[in-house]
Coordinates of C-alpha atoms (C1' of nucleotides) in Angstrom, one line a residue:
Chain A
X1 CA 0.0 0.0 0.0
X2 CA 1.3 3.4 -0.9
X3 CA 2.2 5.8 1.9
X4 CA 0.2 8.9 2.7
X5 CA 1.5 11.5 5.1
X6 CA 0.4 15.0 6.0
X7 CA 1.8 18.2 7.2
X8 CA -0.8 19.7 9.5
X9 CA 0.3 23.0 10.9
X10 CA -1.9 25.3 12.9
X11 CA -1.9 28.7 11.2
X12 CA -0.4 30.8 14.0
X13 CA 1.6 33.3 12.0
X14 CA 4.9 32.8 10.2
X15 CA 6.2 29.4 9.5
X16 CA 9.0 28.6 11.9
X17 CA 12.0 26.4 11.2
X18 CA 10.8 23.7 13.5
X19 CA 7.6 23.4 11.5
X20 CA 9.6 23.5 8.3
X21 CA 11.7 20.7 9.5
X22 CA 8.5 18.6 10.2
X23 CA 7.2 19.4 6.8
X24 CA 10.5 18.5 5.3
X25 CA 10.7 15.1 7.0
X26 CA 7.1 14.3 5.9
X27 CA 8.1 15.3 2.4
X28 CA 11.3 13.3 2.5
X29 CA 9.4 10.3 3.7
X30 CA 6.7 10.7 1.0
X31 CA 9.2 11.2 -1.8
X32 CA 11.5 8.4 -0.7
X33 CA 8.6 5.9 -0.4
X34 CA 6.8 7.0 -3.5
X35 CA 3.9 8.1 -1.4
X36 CA 1.9 11.3 -1.1
X37 CA 2.0 14.4 1.0
X38 CA -1.1 16.2 2.1
X39 CA -1.2 19.7 3.4
X40 CA -3.9 20.2 6.0
X41 CA -4.4 23.4 7.9
X42 CA -5.5 22.8 11.5
X43 CA -7.7 25.8 12.1
X44 CA -10.3 24.3 14.3
X45 CA -9.9 27.3 16.6
X46 CA -11.7 30.3 15.2
X47 CA -9.0 32.6 16.2
X48 CA -6.6 30.9 13.8
X49 CA -8.8 31.4 10.8
X50 CA -7.0 34.2 9.0
X51 CA -6.1 34.1 5.3
X52 CA -2.8 35.8 5.7
X53 CA -1.7 33.0 8.1
X54 CA -2.3 30.5 5.3
X55 CA 0.0 32.4 3.0
X56 CA 2.6 32.4 5.8
X57 CA 2.6 28.6 5.5
X58 CA 2.2 28.0 1.9
X59 CA 4.7 30.5 0.6
X60 CA 7.7 29.3 2.6
X61 CA 7.0 25.7 1.7
X62 CA 6.9 26.5 -1.9
X63 CA 10.1 28.4 -1.7
X64 CA 11.8 25.5 0.0
X65 CA 10.6 23.2 -2.8
X66 CA 8.4 21.2 -0.4
X67 CA 5.5 20.4 -2.7
X68 CA 2.4 18.5 -1.7
X69 CA 0.1 16.3 -3.6
X70 CA -3.3 17.2 -2.1
X71 CA -4.6 20.2 -0.3
X72 CA -4.4 22.5 1.4
X73 CA -7.5 21.1 3.2
X74 CA -8.9 23.1 6.0
X75 CA -10.2 21.5 9.1
X76 CA -12.6 24.3 9.5
X77 CA -14.3 23.3 6.3
X78 CA -14.6 19.8 7.5
X79 CA -16.2 20.9 10.8
X80 CA -19.5 19.0 10.1
X81 CA -17.7 15.7 10.0
X82 CA -16.1 16.5 13.4
X83 CA -19.4 17.6 14.8
X84 CA -21.0 14.4 13.7
X85 CA -18.2 12.4 15.3
X86 CA -18.7 14.2 18.6
X87 CA -22.4 13.5 18.4
X88 CA -21.7 9.9 17.7
X89 CA -19.5 9.6 20.7
X90 CA -22.1 11.1 22.9
X91 CA -24.8 8.8 21.6
X92 CA -22.5 5.7 22.1
X93 CA -21.8 6.8 25.6
X94 CA -18.1 7.5 25.0
X95 CA -18.6 11.1 25.7
X96 CA -20.8 13.4 27.9
X97 CA -21.7 17.0 28.5
X98 CA -20.0 19.0 31.2
X99 CA -20.6 22.6 32.3
X100 CA -17.7 22.9 34.6
X101 CA -15.0 25.6 34.0
X102 CA -11.3 24.9 34.4
X103 CA -11.5 26.8 37.7
X104 CA -14.4 24.6 38.9
X105 CA -12.5 21.5 38.1
X106 CA -9.4 22.7 39.9
X107 CA -11.4 23.7 42.9
X108 CA -13.2 20.4 43.0
X109 CA -9.9 18.6 42.7
X110 CA -8.4 20.5 45.6
X111 CA -11.4 20.0 47.8
X112 CA -11.3 16.3 47.0
X113 CA -7.6 16.2 47.8
X114 CA -6.8 15.0 44.2
X115 CA -4.1 16.2 41.9
X116 CA -5.1 19.2 39.8
X117 CA -7.1 18.3 36.7
X118 CA -10.5 17.1 35.7
X119 CA -11.6 14.0 37.4
X120 CA -14.7 13.1 35.5
X121 CA -17.0 15.1 37.7
X122 CA -19.9 15.3 35.2
X123 CA -19.5 11.8 33.9
X124 CA -22.7 10.5 35.2
X125 CA -24.6 13.7 35.9
X126 CA -26.8 13.1 32.9
X127 CA -26.4 16.8 32.1
X128 CA -28.1 17.8 28.9
X129 CA -26.4 19.9 26.3
X130 CA -26.5 23.7 27.0
X131 CA -24.9 26.9 26.1
X132 CA -22.0 26.6 28.5
X133 CA -21.5 22.9 28.0
X134 CA -18.4 21.2 26.6
X135 CA -18.3 17.6 25.5
X136 CA -15.7 15.5 27.3
X137 CA -14.5 12.1 26.3
X138 CA -14.8 9.3 28.8
X139 CA -11.3 7.9 29.1
X140 CA -11.0 4.3 30.3
X141 CA -10.4 3.9 34.0
X142 CA -7.7 1.3 33.5
X143 CA -5.7 -0.4 30.9
X144 CA -3.2 1.3 28.7
X145 CA -2.6 2.8 25.3
X146 CA 0.4 1.4 23.6
X147 CA 2.1 3.3 20.7
X148 CA 4.6 1.7 18.5
X149 CA 6.5 4.8 17.5
X150 CA 8.7 4.4 14.5
X151 CA 11.3 6.7 16.0
X152 CA 10.9 6.0 19.7
X153 CA 9.8 2.4 19.9
X154 CA 7.1 1.3 22.3
X155 CA 5.6 4.1 24.4
X156 CA 2.9 3.2 27.0
X157 CA 0.4 5.5 28.6
X158 CA -1.7 4.4 31.5
X159 CA -5.3 5.3 30.9
X160 CA -5.8 6.5 34.4
X161 CA -3.4 9.2 33.7
X162 CA -5.6 10.6 30.9
X163 CA -8.2 12.9 32.1
X164 CA -11.6 13.2 30.4
X165 CA -10.5 15.6 27.8
X166 CA -12.6 18.2 25.9
X167 CA -13.6 17.2 22.4
X168 CA -16.0 20.0 21.8
X169 CA -15.8 23.5 23.1
X170 CA -18.8 25.3 24.6
X171 CA -19.1 27.3 21.3
X172 CA -19.8 24.0 19.6
X173 CA -16.5 23.7 17.8
X174 CA -14.8 20.3 18.0
X175 CA -11.1 20.3 19.2
X176 CA -8.2 19.2 17.1
X177 CA -8.1 15.8 18.7
X178 CA -11.4 14.8 17.1
X179 CA -10.5 16.5 13.9
X180 CA -7.2 14.7 13.9
X181 CA -8.7 11.3 14.2
X182 CA -11.5 11.9 11.8
X183 CA -9.4 13.6 9.1
X184 CA -6.5 11.2 9.3
X185 CA -9.0 8.3 8.8
X186 CA -10.9 10.0 6.0
X187 CA -7.7 11.0 4.2
X188 CA -6.2 7.6 4.5
X189 CA -3.1 8.8 6.3
X190 CA -0.7 5.9 6.8
X191 CA 2.0 7.7 8.8
X192 CA 1.8 10.6 11.2
X193 CA 5.2 12.3 11.3
X194 CA 5.4 15.3 13.7
X195 CA 7.2 16.8 16.6
X196 CA 7.7 15.1 19.9
X197 CA 5.6 17.8 21.6
X198 CA 2.6 16.1 20.2
X199 CA 3.5 12.7 21.6
X200 CA 1.3 13.1 24.7
X201 CA -1.8 13.8 22.6
X202 CA -1.4 10.5 20.6
X203 CA -3.1 8.2 23.1
X204 CA -6.1 10.5 23.2
X205 CA -6.4 10.4 19.4
X206 CA -6.1 6.6 19.5
X207 CA -8.8 6.3 22.1
X208 CA -11.0 8.4 19.9
X209 CA -10.1 6.4 16.9
X210 CA -11.3 3.2 18.6
X211 CA -14.4 4.7 20.0
X212 CA -15.3 6.0 16.5
X213 CA -14.4 2.7 15.0
X214 CA -12.3 4.3 12.3
X215 CA -10.4 1.2 11.2
X216 CA -6.7 0.8 10.7
X217 CA -4.7 3.3 12.6
X218 CA -1.7 5.2 11.1
X219 CA 1.8 4.5 12.2
X220 CA 3.3 7.3 14.3
X221 CA 6.8 8.8 14.2
X222 CA 7.6 11.5 16.7
X223 CA 10.5 13.7 15.6
X224 CA 13.0 15.1 18.1
X225 CA 12.4 18.8 18.9
X226 CA 14.6 21.6 17.5
X227 CA 15.9 23.6 20.5
X228 CA 17.8 26.8 21.2
X229 CA 21.1 27.2 22.9
X230 CA 19.4 26.7 26.3
X231 CA 18.0 23.4 25.0
X232 CA 14.5 24.7 25.1
X233 CA 12.0 24.1 22.4
X234 CA 12.3 26.8 19.7
X235 CA 9.9 29.5 20.4
X236 CA 8.5 32.2 18.2
X237 CA 8.6 34.7 21.0
X238 CA 12.1 34.1 22.2
X239 CA 14.1 32.8 19.3
X240 CA 14.9 33.7 15.7
X241 CA 13.0 31.1 14.0
X242 CA 11.1 32.6 11.1
X243 CA 11.9 30.7 8.0
X244 CA 11.1 33.6 5.7
X245 CA 13.4 35.8 7.7
X246 CA 16.3 33.5 7.1
X247 CA 15.6 33.5 3.5
X248 CA 15.3 37.2 3.5
X249 CA 18.7 37.5 5.1
X250 CA 20.2 35.6 2.2
X251 CA 20.1 32.0 3.1
X252 CA 19.5 29.9 0.0
X253 CA 16.4 27.6 0.2
X254 CA 18.6 24.6 -0.9
X255 CA 21.0 25.3 1.9
X256 CA 18.2 25.7 4.5
X257 CA 16.7 22.4 3.4
X258 CA 20.0 20.7 3.5
X259 CA 20.7 22.0 7.0
X260 CA 17.2 21.1 8.3
X261 CA 17.6 17.6 6.9
X262 CA 20.7 17.2 9.0
X263 CA 18.9 18.0 12.3
X264 CA 17.8 14.6 13.7
X265 CA 19.0 12.6 10.8
X266 CA 22.3 12.0 9.0
X267 CA 23.3 10.1 5.8
X268 CA 25.0 6.8 6.4
X269 CA 28.1 7.9 4.5
X270 CA 28.7 11.1 6.4
X271 CA 28.5 13.3 3.4
X272 CA 26.5 16.2 4.7
X273 CA 26.3 18.7 1.9
X274 CA 24.5 17.1 -1.0
X275 CA 21.6 17.5 -3.5
X276 CA 18.2 17.0 -2.2
X277 CA 17.7 14.1 -4.6
X278 CA 20.4 12.2 -2.8
X279 CA 18.9 13.0 0.5
X280 CA 15.6 11.6 -0.6
X281 CA 17.3 8.5 -1.7
X282 CA 19.1 8.0 1.5
X283 CA 16.4 9.2 3.9
X284 CA 15.0 6.6 6.2
X285 CA 12.6 7.2 9.0
X286 CA 14.0 4.5 11.1
X287 CA 17.4 6.3 11.1
X288 CA 15.9 9.4 12.7
X289 CA 17.4 10.3 16.1
X290 CA 15.6 10.6 19.3
X291 CA 17.5 13.4 21.0
X292 CA 16.6 17.0 20.5
X293 CA 18.8 19.1 18.1
X294 CA 20.2 22.5 18.5
X295 CA 19.5 24.8 15.5
X296 CA 23.0 26.0 15.0
X297 CA 23.2 29.1 12.8
X298 CA 27.0 28.8 12.6
X299 CA 26.7 25.5 10.8
X300 CA 23.9 26.9 8.6
X301 CA 26.4 29.7 7.7
X302 CA 28.9 27.2 6.6
X303 CA 26.5 25.1 4.5
X304 CA 25.0 28.3 3.0
X305 CA 28.5 29.5 2.1
X306 CA 29.2 26.2 0.3
X307 CA 26.0 26.5 -1.7
X308 CA 26.7 30.1 -2.6
X309 CA 30.1 29.2 -3.9
X310 CA 28.6 26.6 -6.1
X311 CA 26.3 29.1 -7.8
X312 CA 27.1 30.2 -11.3
X313 CA 28.6 33.7 -11.2
X314 CA 25.6 35.3 -13.1
X315 CA 23.2 33.7 -10.7
X316 CA 25.1 35.0 -7.7
X317 CA 25.0 38.5 -9.1
X318 CA 21.3 38.2 -9.8
X319 CA 20.6 36.9 -6.3
X320 CA 22.6 39.5 -4.6
X321 CA 21.4 42.5 -6.6
X322 CA 18.4 43.3 -4.3
X323 CA 20.8 43.4 -1.3
X324 CA 23.4 45.5 -3.1
X325 CA 20.8 48.0 -4.2
X326 CA 19.5 48.3 -0.6
X327 CA 16.2 46.7 -1.4
X328 CA 16.6 43.7 0.9
X329 CA 19.3 45.2 3.1
X330 CA 20.3 48.3 4.8
X331 CA 23.2 50.0 2.9
X332 CA 24.9 53.2 3.4
X333 CA 24.6 54.3 -0.2
X334 CA 22.0 55.1 -2.8
X335 CA 20.8 52.5 -5.3
X336 CA 21.8 55.0 -8.0
X337 CA 25.4 54.9 -6.8
X338 CA 25.7 51.2 -7.4
X339 CA 27.9 50.6 -10.4
X340 CA 26.6 47.4 -12.0
X341 CA 29.6 46.9 -14.2
X342 CA 31.9 47.2 -11.3
X343 CA 29.9 44.9 -9.2
X344 CA 29.9 42.3 -11.9
X345 CA 33.6 42.6 -12.0
X346 CA 34.1 41.9 -8.3
X347 CA 31.2 39.6 -7.7
X348 CA 33.0 36.3 -8.2
X349 CA 35.5 37.4 -5.5
X350 CA 32.7 38.4 -3.2
X351 CA 31.0 35.1 -3.8
X352 CA 34.1 33.3 -2.5
X353 CA 33.8 35.1 0.8
X354 CA 30.3 35.4 1.9
X355 CA 28.2 33.1 4.2
X356 CA 24.9 34.7 3.2
X357 CA 23.8 36.8 0.2
X358 CA 23.3 39.8 2.4
X359 CA 27.0 39.7 3.5
X360 CA 27.8 40.9 0.0
X361 CA 27.0 44.4 1.0
X362 CA 29.9 44.5 3.4
X363 CA 32.4 43.8 0.6
X364 CA 31.5 46.4 -1.9
X365 CA 30.5 49.6 -0.1
X366 CA 33.8 51.2 -0.7
X367 CA 33.2 50.9 -4.4
X368 CA 30.0 53.0 -4.3
X369 CA 30.7 55.4 -1.5
X370 CA 32.4 58.7 -2.0
X371 CA 34.5 58.3 1.1
X372 CA 35.0 55.5 3.6
X373 CA 34.9 55.6 7.3
X374 CA 37.7 54.5 9.5
X375 CA 37.3 52.8 12.8
X376 CA 40.4 54.0 14.5
X377 CA 39.5 51.9 17.6
X378 CA 39.5 48.6 15.6
X379 CA 42.0 45.9 15.9
X380 CA 43.1 46.1 12.2
X381 CA 43.6 49.9 12.5
X382 CA 45.6 49.5 15.6
X383 CA 47.7 46.7 14.3
X384 CA 48.4 47.8 10.7
X385 CA 48.0 51.6 10.9
X386 CA 49.0 52.7 14.3
X387 CA 51.6 50.1 14.9
X388 CA 52.6 49.4 11.3
X389 CA 56.0 50.3 10.2
X390 CA 56.4 53.6 8.3
X391 CA 52.7 53.9 7.6
X392 CA 52.5 57.7 7.3
X393 CA 55.4 57.6 4.8
X394 CA 53.7 54.8 2.9
X395 CA 50.5 56.8 2.6
X396 CA 52.3 60.0 1.7
X397 CA 54.4 58.3 -1.0
X398 CA 51.3 56.5 -2.4
X399 CA 49.4 59.7 -2.5
X400 CA 52.3 61.2 -4.5
X401 CA 52.8 58.3 -6.9
X402 CA 49.1 57.8 -7.5
X403 CA 49.0 61.3 -9.0
X404 CA 50.5 60.0 -12.2
X405 CA 50.8 56.3 -12.0
X406 CA 49.2 54.4 -14.9
X407 CA 45.6 53.8 -13.7
X408 CA 45.4 50.1 -14.1
X409 CA 45.1 47.3 -11.6
X410 CA 48.6 45.9 -12.3
X411 CA 50.3 49.2 -12.3
X412 CA 48.6 50.2 -9.0
X413 CA 49.5 46.9 -7.4
X414 CA 53.1 47.2 -8.6
X415 CA 53.4 50.8 -7.4
X416 CA 52.1 49.8 -3.9
X417 CA 54.5 46.9 -3.6
X418 CA 57.4 49.1 -4.8
X419 CA 56.6 51.7 -2.2
X420 CA 56.7 49.0 0.4
X421 CA 60.1 47.7 -0.9
X422 CA 61.5 51.2 -0.9
X423 CA 60.6 51.8 2.7
X424 CA 61.2 48.3 3.9
X425 CA 57.7 48.0 5.2
X426 CA 54.4 46.2 4.4
X427 CA 52.4 48.6 2.3
X428 CA 49.5 46.5 1.0
X429 CA 47.5 46.4 4.2
X430 CA 47.8 50.1 5.0
X431 CA 46.9 50.9 1.4
X432 CA 43.9 48.6 1.7
X433 CA 42.6 50.1 4.9
X434 CA 43.1 53.6 3.6
X435 CA 41.1 52.9 0.5
X436 CA 38.5 50.4 1.6
X437 CA 38.2 51.2 5.3
X438 CA 39.0 47.7 6.4
X439 CA 41.7 45.1 6.2
X440 CA 39.5 42.2 5.0
X441 CA 38.2 42.1 1.5
X442 CA 38.4 41.1 -2.1
X443 CA 41.6 41.5 -4.2
X444 CA 41.3 45.2 -4.8
X445 CA 43.5 46.8 -7.4
X446 CA 41.6 45.9 -10.5
X447 CA 38.5 47.4 -8.8
X448 CA 40.4 50.4 -7.6
X449 CA 41.4 51.1 -11.2
X450 CA 37.7 51.7 -11.9
X451 CA 37.4 54.4 -9.2
X452 CA 38.4 58.0 -9.8
X453 CA 42.0 58.8 -9.2
X454 CA 41.0 61.8 -7.1
X455 CA 38.7 59.7 -4.9
X456 CA 41.4 57.2 -4.2
X457 CA 44.0 59.9 -3.5
X458 CA 41.6 61.7 -1.2
X459 CA 41.1 58.5 0.9
X460 CA 44.9 58.1 1.1
X461 CA 45.1 61.6 2.5
X462 CA 42.2 61.2 4.8
X463 CA 43.6 58.0 6.4
X464 CA 47.0 59.7 6.6
X465 CA 45.5 62.6 8.5
X466 CA 44.2 60.3 11.2
X467 CA 47.7 59.0 12.1
Chain B
rG1 C1' 3.5 17.5 41.6
rC2 C1' 2.0 13.9 37.9
rC3 C1' 2.8 11.6 32.9
rC4 C1' 5.9 11.0 28.7
rC5 C1' 10.6 11.4 26.0
rC6 C1' 15.8 11.9 25.8
rA7 C1' 21.3 11.3 27.1
rU8 C1' 28.5 10.0 22.0
rC9 C1' 33.4 15.9 21.2
rG10 C1' 31.0 23.0 22.7
rU11 C1' 27.4 21.9 18.3
rC12 C1' 25.2 18.4 14.4
rC13 C1' 25.7 13.6 12.7
rA14 C1' 28.2 8.2 12.4
rG15 C1' 28.3 3.9 15.6
rC16 C1' 22.7 -0.7 15.9
rG17 C1' 27.6 -6.6 21.0
rG18 C1' 33.7 -7.7 18.9
rC19 C1' 36.2 -3.8 12.8
rC20 C1' 36.3 1.8 18.6
rU21 C1' 43.2 3.1 21.6
rA22 C1' 35.1 6.0 19.1
rG23 C1' 34.6 8.2 12.9
rG24 C1' 32.9 12.7 9.9
rA25 C1' 31.2 17.9 9.8
rC26 C1' 30.7 22.9 12.1
rG27 C1' 33.5 25.8 15.5
rC28 C1' 38.2 26.7 17.7
rC29 C1' 43.9 26.5 17.3
rU30 C1' 48.5 25.7 14.2
rG31 C1' 51.0 25.6 9.5
rC32 C1' 51.0 26.0 4.0
rC33 C1' 49.1 28.9 0.0
rU34 C1' 48.5 34.3 -0.5
rU35 C1' 48.6 41.8 -2.1
rU36 C1' 44.6 41.6 3.0
rC37 C1' 40.4 38.5 4.1
rA38 C1' 38.2 34.2 2.5
rC39 C1' 38.5 29.6 -0.2
rG40 C1' 41.6 25.4 -0.5
rC41 C1' 45.2 22.0 1.6
rA42 C1' 47.9 19.6 5.9
rG43 C1' 47.7 19.0 11.1
rG44 C1' 45.7 19.7 16.1
rU45 C1' 41.8 20.4 20.2
rA46 C1' 37.6 17.8 22.1
rA47 C1' 32.8 13.1 23.8
rC48 C1' 30.6 7.5 25.1
rA49 C1' 26.7 11.5 32.2
rC50 C1' 27.2 8.1 36.6
rG51 C1' 26.4 3.3 39.1
rG52 C1' 25.0 -1.6 38.8
rG53 C1' 24.0 -5.8 36.0
rU54 C1' 23.8 -9.4 31.3
rU55 C1' 27.9 -11.3 28.2
rC56 C1' 34.0 -14.5 26.8
rG57 C1' 33.3 -9.3 25.2
rA58 C1' 29.2 -3.2 25.9
rA59 C1' 29.3 3.5 23.5
rU60 C1' 26.1 -0.4 21.8
rC61 C1' 21.3 -4.8 25.7
rC62 C1' 18.7 -4.4 30.9
rC63 C1' 17.9 -1.7 35.7
rG64 C1' 18.7 2.4 38.7
rU65 C1' 20.6 7.4 39.6
rU66 C1' 21.6 12.1 37.9
rG67 C1' 20.9 15.7 34.3
rG68 C1' 18.0 17.9 30.3
rG69 C1' 13.5 18.4 27.6
rG70 C1' 8.2 18.0 26.4
rG71 C1' 3.2 17.6 28.1
rU72 C1' -0.2 18.6 31.8
rG73 C1' -6.0 24.4 28.1
rC74 C1' -12.9 25.0 26.0
rC75 C1' -4.1 26.1 21.6
rA76 C1' -2.4 22.8 18.2

RNA sequence: GCCCCCAUCGUCCAGCGGCCUAGGACGCCUGCCUUUCACGCAGGUAACACGGGUUCGAAUCCCGUUGGGGGUGCCA
């Protein structure tokens, strides 16, 4: 039988990397088994029903190349099925009405000397439905629910630990637990692959499944959570987790996907950076880890850099243009000042050095700016300018020679080295700092030859004046 | 509190009873290359949480301890 899996996010704003990882693993499983992926939006809660939230899920998935075969389906549109299921459960005696609030339940528990929680207070009250009534599922008093999790192995839950949970809110809307069971059954889901934070809800869904007599249950696989540096579950409030924001900063979708695939799973041959087609081929659910994984941006940077370096030069230019022009990044110059020809010339060198597309900005500002700023407190300035040998003389001499030196990259480079030789000092770094503002950067003389002689000489003089 | 899950270098992954004096990658350090920086190359640093079993043999299996995490909603 063909596999059918689903990615079923609640539309709670932007898609975060943890959800993206869940989507990816579902997708990898579907593609590697020749099965199908279904996108289902879990919007049973009215507050979540906002069109812009749907976009926030669909768009990033598309960008990452995670395509689905069916959907998006909306649980809100299948509400009637869920309502029917709740009704069926009430009629069969599996569920009952209850008009107690959470506070009521806690108070009753305290008075009875029981642990906090709902202890089936209204089970046999015979209460009829009413405006303030929820429907609760009658969990078995004993026995256990056993899950054979594909990642975790056998997991057991004692039924007495499960309180009579709410399956229909007082506003009449069924909760996701019912929707889950009904929809997974209707949609023929064979494998439920999702985050470990949902593991505890699984026994409840299985109980509903049996009570509703829905037939064969899907297999479950609970993925390890993605965590932050403090080893806490990635949170939208606290952590940088917006997938789109990463992409906006200049992480390539392919690199992001590659990195995400490496969190909780690894290829048997230890080759980490590789095409998605190979990852699909190698991916096996049974090889997924159990331990949570830290979402390490440092490693992402490395992977991204590797992918960027593999890009054809024209493609790199095309992708970085929005950043260079200040559309997708903050820059200190005007888009009109960007010299496209000059950028095209240096782009391959920039490409060798960046971790993200937006980093490109840092390497080319000196080409578009009239003057550069010097950080005289910085380490490079201190080391190469303040403490460097004969730096004032070097800059003075360069200023002089640059007045009539042939204005080509080779000639400039030769002239600079000659000055260094004459003074018995290292001249390249001081020249670089004076002209570009920093010690780190692309090979520069060919680019400098495209700047105005006067602009370059002025910078030499400006840096000299600060010594 | 109660329930559930987890535990190999700082981080991610490999290891599924002998091939492990534990391998790869990121990071970090050193050297080479070099007009700087980066890339690349060559090295180095660094881990089986602890205690009991089982076994001829355990990072690998079992139990416990400790530590971490998740859940405990009329959110999903």
